[in-house]
Coordinates of C-alpha atoms in Angstrom, one line a residue:
M19 CA 11.0 13.9 26.9
P20 CA 10.9 12.4 23.4
S21 CA 13.6 13.5 21.0
H22 CA 13.0 15.5 17.8
D23 CA 13.6 12.3 15.8
T24 CA 11.1 10.4 18.0
E25 CA 8.4 13.1 17.5
T26 CA 9.1 13.1 13.7
F27 CA 8.6 9.3 13.6
Y28 CA 5.3 9.4 15.4
E29 CA 4.1 12.3 13.2
F30 CA 4.9 10.1 10.2
L31 CA 2.8 7.3 11.6
R32 CA -0.1 9.7 12.3
T33 CA -0.1 11.3 8.9
Q34 CA 0.8 8.3 6.6
R35 CA -2.3 8.6 4.4
A36 CA -2.7 7.4 0.9
V37 CA -1.2 9.8 -1.6
R38 CA -2.7 9.1 -5.1
K39 CA -2.0 12.3 -7.0
L40 CA 1.7 12.0 -8.1
R41 CA 4.0 13.8 -10.5
P42 CA 5.8 12.1 -13.3
D43 CA 9.2 13.3 -12.1
P44 CA 11.8 10.5 -12.0
I45 CA 13.0 9.1 -8.7
P46 CA 16.7 9.4 -8.1
D47 CA 18.5 6.0 -8.1
E48 CA 20.2 6.7 -4.8
A49 CA 16.8 7.4 -3.2
L50 CA 15.3 4.2 -4.5
A51 CA 18.4 2.3 -3.3
R52 CA 17.8 3.5 0.2
I53 CA 14.1 2.6 0.0
L54 CA 14.9 -0.9 -1.1
D55 CA 17.5 -1.4 1.5
A56 CA 15.0 -0.3 4.2
T57 CA 12.4 -2.6 2.8
R58 CA 14.5 -5.8 2.9
H59 CA 15.0 -5.4 6.7
A60 CA 11.3 -6.0 7.4
P61 CA 10.4 -9.0 9.6
S62 CA 8.8 -12.1 8.2
G63 CA 7.7 -15.5 9.5
G64 CA 10.7 -17.7 10.1
N65 CA 12.8 -14.9 8.5
R66 CA 12.0 -16.6 5.1
Q67 CA 11.2 -13.4 3.3
G68 CA 8.6 -15.1 1.0
W69 CA 7.9 -11.8 -0.8
R70 CA 9.5 -10.1 -3.8
M71 CA 8.7 -6.7 -5.5
V72 CA 8.9 -5.9 -9.2
M73 CA 9.9 -2.3 -9.7
V74 CA 7.9 -1.4 -12.9
T75 CA 9.3 1.7 -14.7
D76 CA 9.0 0.6 -18.3
P77 CA 6.5 3.0 -20.0
A78 CA 4.7 0.2 -21.9
K79 CA 4.3 -2.0 -18.9
K80 CA 3.1 0.9 -16.7
A81 CA 0.6 1.8 -19.4
R82 CA -0.8 -1.8 -19.5
L83 CA -1.1 -1.8 -15.7
G84 CA -3.0 1.4 -15.9
E85 CA -5.3 -0.1 -18.5
L86 CA -6.0 -3.0 -16.3
Y87 CA -6.6 -0.8 -13.2
A88 CA -8.9 1.8 -14.6
P89 CA -12.1 -0.4 -15.2
I90 CA -11.6 -2.0 -11.8
W91 CA -11.5 1.4 -10.1
E92 CA -14.6 2.5 -12.0
A93 CA -16.5 -0.6 -10.7
Y94 CA -15.2 0.1 -7.2
C95 CA -16.5 3.7 -7.4
S96 CA -19.9 2.6 -8.6
K97 CA -20.2 0.3 -5.6
Y98 CA -18.9 2.7 -2.9
A99 CA -19.6 6.2 -4.3
S100 CA -22.8 6.7 -2.2
T101 CA -22.4 9.2 0.7
E102 CA -26.0 8.5 1.9
G103 CA -26.2 8.5 5.7
M104 CA -22.7 10.0 6.2
T105 CA -22.0 13.1 8.2
P106 CA -21.0 16.1 6.0
E107 CA -17.4 15.7 7.1
A108 CA -17.3 12.0 6.2
A109 CA -19.1 12.6 2.9
A110 CA -16.5 15.3 2.0
G111 CA -13.7 12.9 2.9
M112 CA -15.2 10.1 0.7
I113 CA -15.6 12.5 -2.2
R114 CA -11.9 13.5 -1.9
T115 CA -10.8 9.9 -1.8
L116 CA -12.8 9.0 -4.9
D117 CA -11.6 12.1 -6.7
S118 CA -7.9 11.3 -6.0
G119 CA -8.5 7.6 -6.8
S120 CA -10.0 8.6 -10.2
Y121 CA -7.0 10.9 -10.8
M122 CA -4.6 7.9 -10.2
A123 CA -6.6 5.6 -12.5
A124 CA -6.3 8.2 -15.3
H125 CA -2.6 9.0 -14.6
M126 CA -1.1 5.8 -13.3
H127 CA 0.9 5.2 -16.5
E128 CA 2.6 8.6 -16.0
Y129 CA 3.9 7.8 -12.5
P130 CA 7.6 7.0 -12.3
L131 CA 7.3 3.7 -10.4
I132 CA 4.7 1.0 -9.7
A133 CA 5.9 -1.6 -7.3
I134 CA 4.2 -4.9 -7.7
V135 CA 4.3 -7.0 -4.4
C136 CA 4.6 -10.7 -4.9
F137 CA 4.6 -13.7 -2.6
N138 CA 5.2 -17.5 -2.7
P139 CA 2.8 -19.3 -0.3
E140 CA 5.3 -22.1 0.2
H141 CA 7.6 -19.5 1.9
L142 CA 5.1 -18.1 4.3
A143 CA 4.3 -19.1 7.9
V144 CA 0.5 -19.6 7.4
T145 CA -0.3 -20.9 10.9
D146 CA -4.0 -20.3 10.6
I147 CA -4.6 -22.1 7.3
E148 CA -6.7 -24.9 8.9
Q149 CA -9.0 -22.5 10.8
D150 CA -12.6 -22.3 9.7
R151 CA -12.4 -18.7 8.6
V152 CA -10.4 -16.6 6.1
S153 CA -6.7 -17.2 6.5
V154 CA -4.8 -13.9 7.3
V155 CA -1.6 -14.9 9.0
G156 CA 0.4 -15.3 5.8
G157 CA 0.0 -11.6 5.2
G158 CA 2.1 -11.0 8.3
S159 CA 5.1 -12.2 6.2
I160 CA 4.3 -9.8 3.3
Y161 CA 2.9 -6.5 4.5
P162 CA 5.5 -5.5 7.0
A163 CA 7.8 -5.2 4.0
V164 CA 5.1 -3.1 2.3
Q165 CA 5.0 -0.8 5.4
N166 CA 8.8 -0.5 5.4
F167 CA 8.7 0.4 1.7
M168 CA 6.0 3.0 2.2
L169 CA 7.5 4.7 5.2
A170 CA 10.9 4.8 3.4
C171 CA 9.2 6.5 0.5
R172 CA 7.9 9.0 3.0
V173 CA 11.3 9.7 4.3
E174 CA 12.5 10.4 0.8
G175 CA 9.7 12.9 0.2
L176 CA 7.8 10.5 -2.1
G177 CA 4.1 9.9 -2.1
C178 CA 2.6 6.4 -2.4
V179 CA -0.5 4.3 -1.9
L180 CA -1.2 0.6 -1.3
T181 CA -3.8 -0.8 -3.7
T182 CA -4.9 -4.4 -4.1
L183 CA -7.3 -4.0 -7.0
L184 CA -4.8 -5.2 -9.6
C185 CA -4.8 -8.6 -7.9
Q186 CA -8.1 -9.1 -9.7
H187 CA -6.0 -9.3 -12.9
E188 CA -3.3 -11.5 -11.4
L189 CA -2.8 -13.8 -14.4
E190 CA -2.3 -10.8 -16.8
V191 CA 0.0 -9.0 -14.4
K192 CA 2.1 -12.2 -13.9
S193 CA 2.3 -12.6 -17.7
L194 CA 3.2 -9.0 -18.3
L195 CA 6.0 -9.0 -15.7
S196 CA 7.2 -12.7 -16.2
I197 CA 6.4 -13.5 -12.6
P198 CA 7.0 -17.3 -12.0
E199 CA 4.1 -19.7 -11.8
D200 CA 4.4 -20.3 -8.1
W201 CA 4.5 -16.6 -7.2
Y202 CA 1.4 -14.5 -6.8
T203 CA 0.5 -10.8 -6.4
A204 CA -0.4 -9.2 -3.0
A205 CA -0.5 -5.5 -3.8
A206 CA 0.6 -2.7 -6.1
I207 CA 2.2 0.5 -4.9
P208 CA 2.3 3.5 -7.2
V209 CA 5.1 5.9 -6.2
G210 CA 6.1 9.5 -7.1
Y211 CA 6.5 13.0 -5.8
P212 CA 3.1 14.4 -4.6
V213 CA 1.2 16.8 -6.8
G214 CA 0.1 18.8 -3.7
K215 CA 0.7 18.6 0.0
G216 CA 0.7 14.9 0.0
Y217 CA 0.6 13.4 3.5
G218 CA -1.6 14.8 6.3
P219 CA -4.1 13.9 9.0
V220 CA -6.1 10.7 8.8
R221 CA -9.4 9.6 10.3
R222 CA -9.1 6.7 12.6
L223 CA -11.0 5.2 15.5
P224 CA -10.0 6.3 19.0
V225 CA -7.6 4.3 21.2
E226 CA -10.4 3.1 23.5
A227 CA -12.3 1.6 20.5
L228 CA -9.4 -0.5 19.4
F229 CA -7.4 -1.6 22.4
F230 CA -8.6 -3.5 25.5
Q231 CA -7.1 -4.4 28.8
D232 CA -6.9 -8.1 29.6
T233 CA -10.6 -8.7 28.6
W234 CA -12.4 -7.7 25.4
G235 CA -14.3 -4.5 25.9
E236 CA -12.3 -3.4 29.0
S237 CA -10.7 0.0 28.4
V238 CA -6.9 0.2 28.6

């Protein structure tokens, strides 16, 4: 039988949804220290840890990040706001997502922390770079640290969400945060205590649609 701790861990994985509505309450230093320590233990290709995170708490810098983010979010909403052809349940979920995203765009500057995830491609194990398709392997040396960070936030009772929209303003973000020329941005993670319930059930494809036994299409 699984232990209580094991059950709690699996419950965290099943309910680790995006939490965009956050309070401005400060994050205790000791909680953030535990989060950062958990994050640094994430795996990376060759153990090179070719990622860094800038913890943005300065009000002026958060305000500027919010100014950059808002119009990108508005454009995203315009592109994906349609619920045509969706089931009522899926349409309701889409509306909730867009509503919470618009709340974040309007309040991001109030959140206590925005973590900007950075990477240096020279420090990544990008073994698929010569394939005739989009290269993705390099992300395997970045996003495990993001997952550690977000799960650690969950343990501390904090809400958070992974967003990549600010990467569209990479040059301005790099200038704002004095990020070196050979480092780039991979994500932004707003963090804070949830306004409401926060985490909860997520909609995902069933196991049989995602996992195969020995041959593509064969059920596990």
